[in-house]
Amino acid sequence: GNSVTQMEGPVTLSEEAFLTINCTYTATGYPSLFWYVQYPGEGLQLLLKATKADDKGSNKGFEATYRKETTSFHLEKGSVQVSDSAVYFCALSNNQGGKLIFGQGTELSVKP
Amino acid sequence: DTEVTQTPKHLVMGMTNKKSLKCEQHMGHRAMYWYKQKAKKPPELMFVYSYEKLSINESVPSRFSPECPNSSLLNLHLHALQPEDSALYLCASSQVRLTGNTIYFGEGSWLTVV
């Protein structure tokens, strides 16, 4: 079946540190991959996505590359800010009528 | 404009009450979704509507009743809820139900059942 595994949080970083949040998936065929972000007290916002192998999604300084050989979609940012503190969800969509399969979420806290 | 609007933002209801959550989108999307999210957990799919017809019901208890009056609106009718139903209810939409289509979420409705 389809599943997503994310690194467990919480992750605490100092401002301007480098961020990596690991995400691996299990799926048959060619899923689409997403990162969503949820700021405190808010809904989910799409951060970036990739729909085929070797695609790189990017937005607001965040990047993730769809690696089919390692079934991974790790989220990176070169220099985090306090405003990046949020919960980050990796998700996939795979021939289930658009249904999203979410990872467990990774809480990021950035300290000044 | 990628916006899904949900009302109310907060709702407190008793176990014998009947209330409704409302969702609206004006992006021309033909797929709409209800998700339930408990604190610090990922959203769980409840219902999917495609072209105003119910496509997926993830074995949700009948005390939750969805309705899609038209392509822009989605309601979730609530009746005889339990305290464990307290959660954030998220509405979402996408162009159609296809792999790769982005699903856009609203801000959610925080429901407390007392």
PDB file of C-alpha atoms in Angstrom:
ATOM      1  CA  GLY A   1       0.000   0.000   0.000  1.00  0.00           C
ATOM      2  CA  ASN A   2       0.859   3.664   0.077  1.00  0.00           C
ATOM      3  CA  SER A   3       2.550   5.193   3.107  1.00  0.00           C
ATOM      4  CA  VAL A   4       4.736   8.118   4.148  1.00  0.00           C
ATOM      5  CA  THR A   5       7.334   8.169   6.910  1.00  0.00           C
ATOM      6  CA  GLN A   6       8.726  11.405   8.290  1.00  0.00           C
ATOM      7  CA  MET A   7      11.471  12.039  10.799  1.00  0.00           C
ATOM      8  CA  GLU A   8      10.082  12.528  14.243  1.00  0.00           C
ATOM      9  CA  GLY A   9      10.112  15.883  15.914  1.00  0.00           C
ATOM     10  CA  PRO A  10      10.171  18.191  17.507  1.00  0.00           C
ATOM     11  CA  VAL A  11      13.146  19.722  15.740  1.00  0.00           C
ATOM     12  CA  THR A  12      14.665  22.779  17.390  1.00  0.00           C
ATOM     13  CA  LEU A  13      17.079  24.987  15.465  1.00  0.00           C
ATOM     14  CA  SER A  14      18.684  28.360  15.891  1.00  0.00           C
ATOM     15  CA  GLU A  15      17.869  31.097  13.410  1.00  0.00           C
ATOM     16  CA  GLU A  16      19.913  30.865  10.180  1.00  0.00           C
ATOM     17  CA  ALA A  17      20.633  27.158  10.707  1.00  0.00           C
ATOM     18  CA  PHE A  18      20.292  24.630   7.882  1.00  0.00           C
ATOM     19  CA  LEU A  19      17.135  22.545   7.909  1.00  0.00           C
ATOM     20  CA  THR A  20      16.534  19.021   6.676  1.00  0.00           C
ATOM     21  CA  ILE A  21      13.332  17.117   7.358  1.00  0.00           C
ATOM     22  CA  ASN A  22      13.485  13.575   6.031  1.00  0.00           C
ATOM     23  CA  CYS A  23      10.551  12.016   4.215  1.00  0.00           C
ATOM     24  CA  THR A  24      10.431   8.584   2.610  1.00  0.00           C
ATOM     25  CA  TYR A  25       7.502   6.903   0.954  1.00  0.00           C
ATOM     26  CA  THR A  26       6.172   3.536  -0.121  1.00  0.00           C
ATOM     27  CA  ALA A  27       4.032   3.421  -3.224  1.00  0.00           C
ATOM     28  CA  THR A  28       3.559   1.544  -6.454  1.00  0.00           C
ATOM     29  CA  GLY A  29       3.818   3.369  -9.728  1.00  0.00           C
ATOM     30  CA  TYR A  30       4.417   7.098  -9.872  1.00  0.00           C
ATOM     31  CA  PRO A  31       2.943   9.051  -6.975  1.00  0.00           C
ATOM     32  CA  SER A  32       2.922  12.817  -6.679  1.00  0.00           C
ATOM     33  CA  LEU A  33       4.636  14.203  -3.585  1.00  0.00           C
ATOM     34  CA  PHE A  34       3.805  17.254  -1.495  1.00  0.00           C
ATOM     35  CA  TRP A  35       5.003  19.229   1.483  1.00  0.00           C
ATOM     36  CA  TYR A  36       2.359  21.096   3.457  1.00  0.00           C
ATOM     37  CA  VAL A  37       3.007  23.501   6.322  1.00  0.00           C
ATOM     38  CA  GLN A  38       0.687  24.253   9.230  1.00  0.00           C
ATOM     39  CA  TYR A  39       1.389  27.360  11.280  1.00  0.00           C
ATOM     40  CA  PRO A  40       0.011  27.475  14.840  1.00  0.00           C
ATOM     41  CA  GLY A  41      -3.765  27.798  14.872  1.00  0.00           C
ATOM     42  CA  GLU A  42      -4.097  27.667  11.094  1.00  0.00           C
ATOM     43  CA  GLY A  43      -5.010  25.283   8.308  1.00  0.00           C
ATOM     44  CA  LEU A  44      -2.606  23.547   5.940  1.00  0.00           C
ATOM     45  CA  GLN A  45      -0.813  25.455   3.213  1.00  0.00           C
ATOM     46  CA  LEU A  46       0.861  23.847   0.244  1.00  0.00           C
ATOM     47  CA  LEU A  47       4.580  24.559   0.487  1.00  0.00           C
ATOM     48  CA  LEU A  48       5.796  22.727  -2.610  1.00  0.00           C
ATOM     49  CA  LYS A  49       5.164  19.691  -4.748  1.00  0.00           C
ATOM     50  CA  ALA A  50       6.725  17.396  -7.353  1.00  0.00           C
ATOM     51  CA  THR A  51       4.845  15.176  -9.742  1.00  0.00           C
ATOM     52  CA  LYS A  52       7.596  13.064 -11.323  1.00  0.00           C
ATOM     53  CA  ALA A  53      11.003  11.625 -10.557  1.00  0.00           C
ATOM     54  CA  ASP A  54      13.893  14.124 -10.365  1.00  0.00           C
ATOM     55  CA  ASP A  55      11.509  17.080 -10.185  1.00  0.00           C
ATOM     56  CA  LYS A  56      12.532  19.714  -7.662  1.00  0.00           C
ATOM     57  CA  GLY A  57       9.818  21.664  -5.902  1.00  0.00           C
ATOM     58  CA  SER A  58      10.739  24.990  -4.352  1.00  0.00           C
ATOM     59  CA  ASN A  59       9.024  27.839  -2.548  1.00  0.00           C
ATOM     60  CA  LYS A  60       9.974  30.481   0.044  1.00  0.00           C
ATOM     61  CA  GLY A  61      13.552  29.152   0.202  1.00  0.00           C
ATOM     62  CA  PHE A  62      12.427  25.569   0.806  1.00  0.00           C
ATOM     63  CA  GLU A  63      13.352  22.818  -1.654  1.00  0.00           C
ATOM     64  CA  ALA A  64      12.673  19.110  -2.072  1.00  0.00           C
ATOM     65  CA  THR A  65      13.696  16.729  -4.853  1.00  0.00           C
ATOM     66  CA  TYR A  66      11.656  13.675  -5.860  1.00  0.00           C
ATOM     67  CA  ARG A  67      14.127  10.777  -5.673  1.00  0.00           C
ATOM     68  CA  LYS A  68      12.585   7.597  -6.994  1.00  0.00           C
ATOM     69  CA  GLU A  69      15.716   5.499  -6.464  1.00  0.00           C
ATOM     70  CA  THR A  70      15.678   6.224  -2.722  1.00  0.00           C
ATOM     71  CA  THR A  71      11.889   6.795  -2.495  1.00  0.00           C
ATOM     72  CA  SER A  72      12.546  10.072  -0.727  1.00  0.00           C
ATOM     73  CA  PHE A  73      11.372  13.689  -0.775  1.00  0.00           C
ATOM     74  CA  HIS A  74      13.448  15.425   1.886  1.00  0.00           C
ATOM     75  CA  LEU A  75      12.672  19.047   2.716  1.00  0.00           C
ATOM     76  CA  GLU A  76      15.605  21.486   2.981  1.00  0.00           C
ATOM     77  CA  LYS A  77      16.145  25.152   3.677  1.00  0.00           C
ATOM     78  CA  GLY A  78      19.490  26.846   3.840  1.00  0.00           C
ATOM     79  CA  SER A  79      18.740  29.393   6.538  1.00  0.00           C
ATOM     80  CA  VAL A  80      15.647  29.105   8.718  1.00  0.00           C
ATOM     81  CA  GLN A  81      13.845  32.007  10.350  1.00  0.00           C
ATOM     82  CA  VAL A  82      11.761  32.203  13.515  1.00  0.00           C
ATOM     83  CA  SER A  83       8.716  32.603  11.259  1.00  0.00           C
ATOM     84  CA  ASP A  84       9.333  29.104   9.848  1.00  0.00           C
ATOM     85  CA  SER A  85       8.262  27.575  13.169  1.00  0.00           C
ATOM     86  CA  ALA A  86       5.385  25.281  12.230  1.00  0.00           C
ATOM     87  CA  VAL A  87       4.421  21.656  11.654  1.00  0.00           C
ATOM     88  CA  TYR A  88       5.509  20.240   8.301  1.00  0.00           C
ATOM     89  CA  PHE A  89       3.645  17.361   6.648  1.00  0.00           C
ATOM     90  CA  CYS A  90       4.949  15.246   3.804  1.00  0.00           C
ATOM     91  CA  ALA A  91       2.209  13.667   1.710  1.00  0.00           C
ATOM     92  CA  LEU A  92       1.654  11.605  -1.410  1.00  0.00           C
ATOM     93  CA  SER A  93      -1.134  11.139  -3.897  1.00  0.00           C
ATOM     94  CA  ASN A  94      -1.251   7.936  -5.942  1.00  0.00           C
ATOM     95  CA  ASN A  95      -4.142   6.848  -8.126  1.00  0.00           C
ATOM     96  CA  GLN A  96      -6.670   7.037  -5.330  1.00  0.00           C
ATOM     97  CA  GLY A  97      -8.751   9.805  -6.771  1.00  0.00           C
ATOM     98  CA  GLY A  98      -6.590  12.559  -5.375  1.00  0.00           C
ATOM     99  CA  LYS A  99      -6.612  11.185  -1.822  1.00  0.00           C
ATOM    100  CA  LEU A 100      -3.635  12.431   0.180  1.00  0.00           C
ATOM    101  CA  ILE A 101      -1.613  10.065   2.368  1.00  0.00           C
ATOM    102  CA  PHE A 102       0.135  12.077   5.089  1.00  0.00           C
ATOM    103  CA  GLY A 103       3.201  11.458   7.169  1.00  0.00           C
ATOM    104  CA  GLN A 104       2.952  12.008  10.904  1.00  0.00           C
ATOM    105  CA  GLY A 105       4.204  15.580  10.717  1.00  0.00           C
ATOM    106  CA  THR A 106       7.387  17.181  12.027  1.00  0.00           C
ATOM    107  CA  GLU A 107       7.192  20.097  14.416  1.00  0.00           C
ATOM    108  CA  LEU A 108       9.898  22.707  13.827  1.00  0.00           C
ATOM    109  CA  SER A 109      10.791  25.321  16.387  1.00  0.00           C
ATOM    110  CA  VAL A 110      13.278  28.047  15.411  1.00  0.00           C
ATOM    111  CA  LYS A 111      14.827  30.083  18.223  1.00  0.00           C
ATOM    112  CA  PRO A 112      16.242  33.588  17.760  1.00  0.00           C
TER     113      PRO A 112
ATOM    114  CA  ASP B   1      -6.809  33.324  -5.833  1.00  0.00           C
ATOM    115  CA  THR B   2      -6.383  30.008  -4.069  1.00  0.00           C
ATOM    116  CA  GLU B   3      -8.804  30.379  -1.200  1.00  0.00           C
ATOM    117  CA  VAL B   4     -11.086  28.039   0.653  1.00  0.00           C
ATOM    118  CA  THR B   5     -13.243  29.826   3.218  1.00  0.00           C
ATOM    119  CA  GLN B   6     -14.669  28.070   6.257  1.00  0.00           C
ATOM    120  CA  THR B   7     -17.209  29.241   8.815  1.00  0.00           C
ATOM    121  CA  PRO B   8     -17.451  29.377  11.718  1.00  0.00           C
ATOM    122  CA  LYS B   9     -13.843  29.493  12.853  1.00  0.00           C
ATOM    123  CA  HIS B  10     -14.784  28.273  16.325  1.00  0.00           C
ATOM    124  CA  LEU B  11     -17.832  26.308  17.436  1.00  0.00           C
ATOM    125  CA  VAL B  12     -18.817  24.990  20.852  1.00  0.00           C
ATOM    126  CA  MET B  13     -21.785  22.636  20.915  1.00  0.00           C
ATOM    127  CA  GLY B  14     -23.525  20.351  23.336  1.00  0.00           C
ATOM    128  CA  MET B  15     -23.984  16.669  22.672  1.00  0.00           C
ATOM    129  CA  THR B  16     -27.681  17.155  21.853  1.00  0.00           C
ATOM    130  CA  ASN B  17     -27.214  20.131  19.540  1.00  0.00           C
ATOM    131  CA  LYS B  18     -27.463  20.263  15.758  1.00  0.00           C
ATOM    132  CA  LYS B  19     -25.003  22.552  14.016  1.00  0.00           C
ATOM    133  CA  SER B  20     -23.346  22.908  10.627  1.00  0.00           C
ATOM    134  CA  LEU B  21     -19.912  23.762   9.314  1.00  0.00           C
ATOM    135  CA  LYS B  22     -19.744  25.604   6.013  1.00  0.00           C
ATOM    136  CA  CYS B  23     -17.122  25.780   3.302  1.00  0.00           C
ATOM    137  CA  GLU B  24     -16.924  27.810   0.113  1.00  0.00           C
ATOM    138  CA  GLN B  25     -14.490  28.032  -2.778  1.00  0.00           C
ATOM    139  CA  HIS B  26     -14.599  30.126  -5.938  1.00  0.00           C
ATOM    140  CA  MET B  27     -11.723  28.557  -7.824  1.00  0.00           C
ATOM    141  CA  GLY B  28     -13.951  26.469 -10.078  1.00  0.00           C
ATOM    142  CA  HIS B  29     -12.796  23.300  -8.378  1.00  0.00           C
ATOM    143  CA  ARG B  30     -14.993  20.230  -8.830  1.00  0.00           C
ATOM    144  CA  ALA B  31     -13.642  18.123  -5.975  1.00  0.00           C
ATOM    145  CA  MET B  32     -14.216  19.045  -2.335  1.00  0.00           C
ATOM    146  CA  TYR B  33     -13.107  17.315   0.828  1.00  0.00           C
ATOM    147  CA  TRP B  34     -13.697  17.191   4.578  1.00  0.00           C
ATOM    148  CA  TYR B  35     -10.799  16.256   6.840  1.00  0.00           C
ATOM    149  CA  LYS B  36     -10.648  15.898  10.610  1.00  0.00           C
ATOM    150  CA  GLN B  37      -7.468  16.756  12.486  1.00  0.00           C
ATOM    151  CA  LYS B  38      -6.652  16.061  16.102  1.00  0.00           C
ATOM    152  CA  ALA B  39      -3.910  17.993  17.860  1.00  0.00           C
ATOM    153  CA  LYS B  40      -0.398  17.233  16.602  1.00  0.00           C
ATOM    154  CA  LYS B  41      -1.693  14.568  14.189  1.00  0.00           C
ATOM    155  CA  PRO B  42      -2.036  14.540  10.401  1.00  0.00           C
ATOM    156  CA  PRO B  43      -5.448  15.249   8.876  1.00  0.00           C
ATOM    157  CA  GLU B  44      -7.718  12.242   8.353  1.00  0.00           C
ATOM    158  CA  LEU B  45      -9.958  12.121   5.306  1.00  0.00           C
ATOM    159  CA  MET B  46     -13.690  11.951   6.043  1.00  0.00           C
ATOM    160  CA  PHE B  47     -15.561  12.628   2.804  1.00  0.00           C
ATOM    161  CA  VAL B  48     -14.862  13.472  -0.823  1.00  0.00           C
ATOM    162  CA  TYR B  49     -17.304  15.034  -3.275  1.00  0.00           C
ATOM    163  CA  SER B  50     -16.641  14.977  -6.979  1.00  0.00           C
ATOM    164  CA  TYR B  51     -18.898  16.999  -9.288  1.00  0.00           C
ATOM    165  CA  GLU B  52     -21.295  17.474  -6.371  1.00  0.00           C
ATOM    166  CA  LYS B  53     -21.671  13.742  -5.786  1.00  0.00           C
ATOM    167  CA  LEU B  54     -20.336  11.880  -2.765  1.00  0.00           C
ATOM    168  CA  SER B  55     -17.401   9.768  -3.959  1.00  0.00           C
ATOM    169  CA  ILE B  56     -15.734   8.654  -0.755  1.00  0.00           C
ATOM    170  CA  ASN B  57     -17.049   8.140   2.768  1.00  0.00           C
ATOM    171  CA  GLU B  58     -14.228   6.881   4.964  1.00  0.00           C
ATOM    172  CA  SER B  59     -16.600   4.965   7.258  1.00  0.00           C
ATOM    173  CA  VAL B  60     -17.529   8.118   9.117  1.00  0.00           C
ATOM    174  CA  PRO B  61     -20.241   7.793  11.815  1.00  0.00           C
ATOM    175  CA  SER B  62     -23.687   8.937  10.719  1.00  0.00           C
ATOM    176  CA  ARG B  63     -23.684  11.761  13.267  1.00  0.00           C
ATOM    177  CA  PHE B  64     -21.604  13.561  10.596  1.00  0.00           C
ATOM    178  CA  SER B  65     -23.644  14.284   7.466  1.00  0.00           C
ATOM    179  CA  PRO B  66     -22.047  16.005   4.468  1.00  0.00           C
ATOM    180  CA  GLU B  67     -23.893  17.994   1.846  1.00  0.00           C
ATOM    181  CA  CYS B  68     -22.769  19.620  -1.377  1.00  0.00           C
ATOM    182  CA  PRO B  69     -25.520  22.048  -2.501  1.00  0.00           C
ATOM    183  CA  ASN B  70     -23.530  23.251  -5.520  1.00  0.00           C
ATOM    184  CA  SER B  71     -20.047  23.202  -6.954  1.00  0.00           C
ATOM    185  CA  SER B  72     -18.852  26.031  -4.699  1.00  0.00           C
ATOM    186  CA  LEU B  73     -20.329  24.999  -1.370  1.00  0.00           C
ATOM    187  CA  LEU B  74     -19.776  22.134   1.031  1.00  0.00           C
ATOM    188  CA  ASN B  75     -21.484  21.667   4.372  1.00  0.00           C
ATOM    189  CA  LEU B  76     -20.940  19.281   7.247  1.00  0.00           C
ATOM    190  CA  HIS B  77     -24.018  18.771   9.420  1.00  0.00           C
ATOM    191  CA  LEU B  78     -23.349  17.736  12.988  1.00  0.00           C
ATOM    192  CA  HIS B  79     -25.796  16.015  15.307  1.00  0.00           C
ATOM    193  CA  ALA B  80     -25.451  14.136  18.591  1.00  0.00           C
ATOM    194  CA  LEU B  81     -21.687  14.436  18.643  1.00  0.00           C
ATOM    195  CA  GLN B  82     -19.437  13.052  21.335  1.00  0.00           C
ATOM    196  CA  PRO B  83     -16.648  14.870  23.207  1.00  0.00           C
ATOM    197  CA  GLU B  84     -14.084  12.811  21.279  1.00  0.00           C
ATOM    198  CA  ASP B  85     -15.319  14.484  18.084  1.00  0.00           C
ATOM    199  CA  SER B  86     -13.710  17.703  19.258  1.00  0.00           C
ATOM    200  CA  ALA B  87     -11.107  18.531  16.632  1.00  0.00           C
ATOM    201  CA  LEU B  88     -10.129  20.873  13.819  1.00  0.00           C
ATOM    202  CA  TYR B  89     -12.312  20.250  10.752  1.00  0.00           C
ATOM    203  CA  LEU B  90     -10.639  21.166   7.500  1.00  0.00           C
ATOM    204  CA  CYS B  91     -12.346  21.708   4.190  1.00  0.00           C
ATOM    205  CA  ALA B  92     -10.300  21.388   1.014  1.00  0.00           C
ATOM    206  CA  SER B  93     -10.753  21.501  -2.735  1.00  0.00           C
ATOM    207  CA  SER B  94      -8.944  20.549  -5.926  1.00  0.00           C
ATOM    208  CA  GLN B  95      -9.633  20.969  -9.628  1.00  0.00           C
ATOM    209  CA  VAL B  96     -10.638  17.348  -9.972  1.00  0.00           C
ATOM    210  CA  ARG B  97      -9.826  14.099  -8.195  1.00  0.00           C
ATOM    211  CA  LEU B  98      -6.581  13.254  -9.906  1.00  0.00           C
ATOM    212  CA  THR B  99      -3.125  12.271  -8.748  1.00  0.00           C
ATOM    213  CA  GLY B 100      -0.915  15.324  -8.859  1.00  0.00           C
ATOM    214  CA  ASN B 101      -3.702  17.865  -8.486  1.00  0.00           C
ATOM    215  CA  THR B 102      -2.980  20.198  -5.613  1.00  0.00           C
ATOM    216  CA  ILE B 103      -5.459  20.059  -2.765  1.00  0.00           C
ATOM    217  CA  TYR B 104      -6.040  23.479  -1.194  1.00  0.00           C
ATOM    218  CA  PHE B 105      -7.091  23.664   2.432  1.00  0.00           C
ATOM    219  CA  GLY B 106      -9.115  26.208   4.338  1.00  0.00           C
ATOM    220  CA  GLU B 107      -8.193  27.611   7.743  1.00  0.00           C
ATOM    221  CA  GLY B 108     -10.414  25.102   9.489  1.00  0.00           C
ATOM    222  CA  SER B 109     -13.237  25.153  12.008  1.00  0.00           C
ATOM    223  CA  TRP B 110     -12.283  24.402  15.612  1.00  0.00           C
ATOM    224  CA  LEU B 111     -15.046  22.275  17.119  1.00  0.00           C
ATOM    225  CA  THR B 112     -15.462  21.653  20.830  1.00  0.00           C
ATOM    226  CA  VAL B 113     -18.171  19.232  21.992  1.00  0.00           C
ATOM    227  CA  VAL B 114     -19.184  19.652  25.627  1.00  0.00           C
TER     228      VAL B 114
END
